[in-house]
Amino acid sequence: RKGNYDSQGQGEDVDGEVEFKQVAEDYNILSDKSLTPSDLHPELGLVILRPPCPVHYYALFSQTRGFDYVLAMYPGQRYELECKYTGYIDLHSRPSTPRIDLTPLTRCLNERETTPGAAWISNRLTDSGPLLRLEASAQGLPKLQRYGHPCHRPILTSSIPEGEMAALVKSFLAFALLHSSHPHTTPAPTANTEG
């Protein structure tokens, strides 16, 4: 599915009914655990989802309540790690996982990446929802695509195998949280937890 953006990130107005249908369709895909297996790592504030295709944010985040980091692993070794907005705001409904600068992980992934012309890029820690993703350009995504939905932007194939990617992200977060100056209380994800 390509979405409503062209390769330059130029968007078109999305009718609310069309968007609602897409969210509902993507939600159903993600709710079917045979189609979208997930790994929960509450001690890291991390959920790893393996949807069969990139989906709308509203659907994606419906499966990530109580977590502040989302590693989406799409078929064909295509990945995005996102620090959710819940780590940016002063959340009162539950403890949140501290924001970690993803620059060291970005460097580590670039040392392993062999896809020609591609490099891992992460947004600044102070961004409202930093993304770590493989890019074909050192400039990264245009703002319209970066703040858009995963189903509306290209996601490149990485040379890093899925198991290695998941292990690197978990290891990095575990080390960074252990050495963080911010206290971390393990969130208790439930269906009723906000964020």
CSV table of C-alpha atoms in Angstrom, one decimal:
chain,number,residue,atom,x,y,z
A,1,ARG,CA,0.0,0.0,0.0
A,2,LYS,CA,1.5,3.4,-1.0
A,3,GLY,CA,-0.8,5.8,0.8
A,4,ASN,CA,-1.6,9.3,-0.2
A,5,TYR,CA,1.9,10.8,-0.6
A,6,ASP,CA,4.1,10.8,-3.6
A,7,SER,CA,7.9,10.1,-3.6
A,8,GLN,CA,8.6,13.8,-2.9
A,9,GLY,CA,6.4,13.8,0.2
A,10,GLN,CA,3.7,15.9,-1.4
A,11,GLY,CA,0.4,15.1,0.2
A,12,GLU,CA,-3.2,15.3,-0.9
A,13,ASP,CA,-6.2,16.1,1.3
A,14,VAL,CA,-7.4,12.9,2.9
A,15,ASP,CA,-11.2,12.6,3.3
A,16,GLY,CA,-12.1,11.8,6.9
A,17,GLU,CA,-14.1,8.7,5.9
A,18,VAL,CA,-11.3,7.3,3.8
A,19,GLU,CA,-8.9,7.8,6.7
A,20,PHE,CA,-11.3,6.2,9.1
A,21,LYS,CA,-11.6,3.2,6.9
A,22,GLN,CA,-7.9,2.9,6.6
A,23,VAL,CA,-7.4,3.1,10.4
A,24,ALA,CA,-10.1,0.5,11.0
A,25,GLU,CA,-8.6,-1.9,8.3
A,26,ASP,CA,-5.1,-1.5,9.8
A,27,TYR,CA,-6.5,-1.9,13.3
A,28,ASN,CA,-8.0,-5.2,12.3
A,29,ILE,CA,-4.7,-6.3,10.8
A,30,LEU,CA,-2.8,-5.5,14.0
A,31,SER,CA,-5.4,-7.0,16.2
A,32,ASP,CA,-5.0,-10.4,14.5
A,33,LYS,CA,-1.9,-11.8,16.3
A,34,SER,CA,-1.4,-14.4,13.7
A,35,LEU,CA,-0.8,-11.6,11.2
A,36,THR,CA,1.0,-9.3,13.6
A,37,PRO,CA,3.1,-11.0,16.2
A,38,SER,CA,4.5,-8.8,19.0
A,39,ASP,CA,7.2,-8.9,21.7
A,40,LEU,CA,6.6,-6.9,24.8
A,41,HIS,CA,9.6,-5.6,26.8
A,42,PRO,CA,8.1,-3.5,29.6
A,43,GLU,CA,11.4,-3.2,31.4
A,44,LEU,CA,12.6,-1.2,28.4
A,45,GLY,CA,9.3,0.5,27.6
A,46,LEU,CA,9.6,-1.3,24.2
A,47,VAL,CA,7.1,-3.1,22.1
A,48,ILE,CA,8.2,-4.9,18.9
A,49,LEU,CA,5.5,-5.3,16.3
A,50,ARG,CA,5.7,-7.2,13.1
A,51,PRO,CA,2.8,-6.0,10.9
A,52,PRO,CA,2.5,-7.4,7.4
A,53,CYS,CA,2.7,-3.9,6.0
A,54,PRO,CA,3.2,-0.3,7.1
A,55,VAL,CA,0.0,1.0,8.8
A,56,HIS,CA,-1.6,4.2,10.0
A,57,TYR,CA,-0.3,5.6,13.3
A,58,TYR,CA,-3.6,5.5,15.0
A,59,ALA,CA,-3.8,1.7,14.3
A,60,LEU,CA,-0.1,1.2,15.2
A,61,PHE,CA,-0.3,3.0,18.5
A,62,SER,CA,-3.5,1.2,19.5
A,63,GLN,CA,-1.3,-1.8,20.0
A,64,THR,CA,1.4,0.1,22.0
A,65,ARG,CA,-0.4,1.4,25.1
A,66,GLY,CA,1.9,1.6,28.0
A,67,PHE,CA,5.0,1.6,25.9
A,68,ASP,CA,7.2,4.6,24.9
A,69,TYR,CA,9.4,2.9,22.2
A,70,VAL,CA,8.0,1.1,19.2
A,71,LEU,CA,10.1,-1.0,16.9
A,72,ALA,CA,8.0,-1.8,13.8
A,73,MET,CA,9.6,-4.7,11.8
A,74,TYR,CA,8.0,-5.0,8.4
A,75,PRO,CA,8.6,-7.8,5.9
A,76,GLY,CA,11.7,-7.6,3.8
A,77,GLN,CA,13.9,-6.3,6.7
A,78,ARG,CA,12.3,-2.9,6.8
A,79,TYR,CA,12.4,-1.2,10.2
A,80,GLU,CA,11.5,1.9,12.1
A,81,LEU,CA,12.1,2.7,15.8
A,82,GLU,CA,10.0,5.4,17.2
A,83,CYS,CA,10.1,7.2,20.5
A,84,LYS,CA,6.5,7.9,21.1
A,85,TYR,CA,5.1,11.4,22.0
A,86,THR,CA,4.4,10.0,25.5
A,87,GLY,CA,8.2,10.4,26.3
A,88,TYR,CA,8.0,14.1,25.3
A,89,ILE,CA,5.2,15.3,27.4
A,90,ASP,CA,4.6,15.3,31.2
A,91,LEU,CA,2.4,12.2,31.4
A,92,HIS,CA,0.4,11.7,34.6
A,93,SER,CA,-1.5,8.6,33.8
A,94,ARG,CA,1.5,6.3,34.1
A,95,PRO,CA,5.3,6.4,34.5
A,96,SER,CA,7.0,6.8,31.2
A,97,THR,CA,10.4,5.5,30.0
A,98,PRO,CA,13.1,8.2,29.8
A,99,ARG,CA,13.9,9.6,26.3
A,100,ILE,CA,17.2,8.2,25.2
A,101,ASP,CA,19.4,9.8,22.5
A,102,LEU,CA,19.4,7.4,19.6
A,103,THR,CA,22.7,8.7,18.1
A,104,PRO,CA,24.9,5.9,19.5
A,105,LEU,CA,22.5,3.3,18.1
A,106,THR,CA,22.4,5.1,14.8
A,107,ARG,CA,26.2,4.9,14.6
A,108,CYS,CA,26.2,1.2,15.5
A,109,LEU,CA,23.6,0.4,12.8
A,110,ASN,CA,25.5,2.4,10.2
A,111,GLU,CA,28.7,0.3,11.0
A,112,ARG,CA,26.7,-2.8,10.2
A,113,GLU,CA,24.5,-1.6,7.3
A,114,THR,CA,25.7,-2.6,3.8
A,115,THR,CA,22.8,-1.4,1.7
A,116,PRO,CA,24.4,0.8,-1.1
A,117,GLY,CA,23.6,4.5,-0.7
A,118,ALA,CA,21.6,4.1,2.5
A,119,ALA,CA,22.3,5.3,6.0
A,120,TRP,CA,20.5,5.1,9.4
A,121,ILE,CA,19.3,8.5,10.5
A,122,SER,CA,17.7,9.4,13.9
A,123,ASN,CA,15.9,12.6,14.8
A,124,ARG,CA,17.0,14.8,17.7
A,125,LEU,CA,16.0,13.7,21.2
A,126,THR,CA,13.9,16.9,21.6
A,127,ASP,CA,11.8,16.1,18.6
A,128,SER,CA,8.2,15.2,19.6
A,129,GLY,CA,8.4,11.7,18.1
A,130,PRO,CA,12.0,10.9,17.0
A,131,LEU,CA,12.3,8.2,14.4
A,132,LEU,CA,15.3,6.0,13.7
A,133,ARG,CA,15.1,4.7,10.1
A,134,LEU,CA,17.1,3.8,7.1
A,135,GLU,CA,17.3,6.6,4.5
A,136,ALA,CA,18.5,6.9,1.0
A,137,SER,CA,19.4,10.6,1.6
A,138,ALA,CA,21.5,12.0,4.4
A,139,GLN,CA,18.9,14.8,4.7
A,140,GLY,CA,16.2,12.3,5.8
A,141,LEU,CA,12.5,12.5,5.1
A,142,PRO,CA,10.7,15.7,4.3
A,143,LYS,CA,8.8,16.9,7.4
A,144,LEU,CA,5.4,16.0,5.8
A,145,GLN,CA,6.4,12.4,5.6
A,146,ARG,CA,8.3,12.3,8.9
A,147,TYR,CA,5.2,13.4,10.7
A,148,GLY,CA,2.9,11.4,8.4
A,149,HIS,CA,1.9,7.8,8.9
A,150,PRO,CA,4.2,4.9,8.2
A,151,CYS,CA,1.9,3.7,5.4
A,152,HIS,CA,2.5,7.1,3.7
A,153,ARG,CA,6.3,7.0,3.5
A,154,PRO,CA,8.9,4.7,1.9
A,155,ILE,CA,10.6,2.3,4.2
A,156,LEU,CA,13.9,0.9,2.8
A,157,THR,CA,15.2,-2.6,3.0
A,158,SER,CA,18.1,-3.0,5.4
A,159,SER,CA,20.9,-5.5,5.2
A,160,ILE,CA,20.6,-6.1,8.9
A,161,PRO,CA,18.7,-9.4,9.7
A,162,GLU,CA,15.5,-9.0,11.8
A,163,GLY,CA,16.9,-10.9,14.8
A,164,GLU,CA,20.1,-8.8,14.9
A,165,MET,CA,18.1,-5.6,14.6
A,166,ALA,CA,15.8,-6.5,17.5
A,167,ALA,CA,18.8,-7.6,19.6
A,168,LEU,CA,20.7,-4.4,19.0
A,169,VAL,CA,17.7,-2.2,19.9
A,170,LYS,CA,17.0,-4.2,23.1
A,171,SER,CA,20.6,-4.2,24.1
A,172,PHE,CA,21.0,-0.5,23.4
A,173,LEU,CA,17.9,0.5,25.4
A,174,ALA,CA,18.9,-1.8,28.3
A,175,PHE,CA,22.4,-0.2,28.5
A,176,ALA,CA,21.2,3.3,28.0
A,177,LEU,CA,18.4,3.0,30.6
A,178,LEU,CA,20.7,1.5,33.1
A,179,HIS,CA,23.0,4.5,32.8
A,180,SER,CA,20.3,7.1,32.5
A,181,SER,CA,20.2,9.9,35.0
A,182,HIS,CA,16.4,9.8,34.9
A,183,PRO,CA,14.6,7.3,37.2
A,184,HIS,CA,12.7,4.6,35.3
A,185,THR,CA,9.7,2.8,36.6
A,186,THR,CA,8.6,-0.1,34.5
A,187,PRO,CA,5.3,0.7,32.9
A,188,ALA,CA,2.5,-1.8,33.5
A,189,PRO,CA,0.9,-2.1,30.1
A,190,THR,CA,-2.9,-2.8,30.2
A,191,ALA,CA,-5.7,-2.2,27.8
A,192,ASN,CA,-6.9,0.7,29.9
A,193,THR,CA,-3.5,2.5,30.1
A,194,GLU,CA,-3.3,5.8,28.2
A,195,GLY,CA,-0.4,6.5,25.9
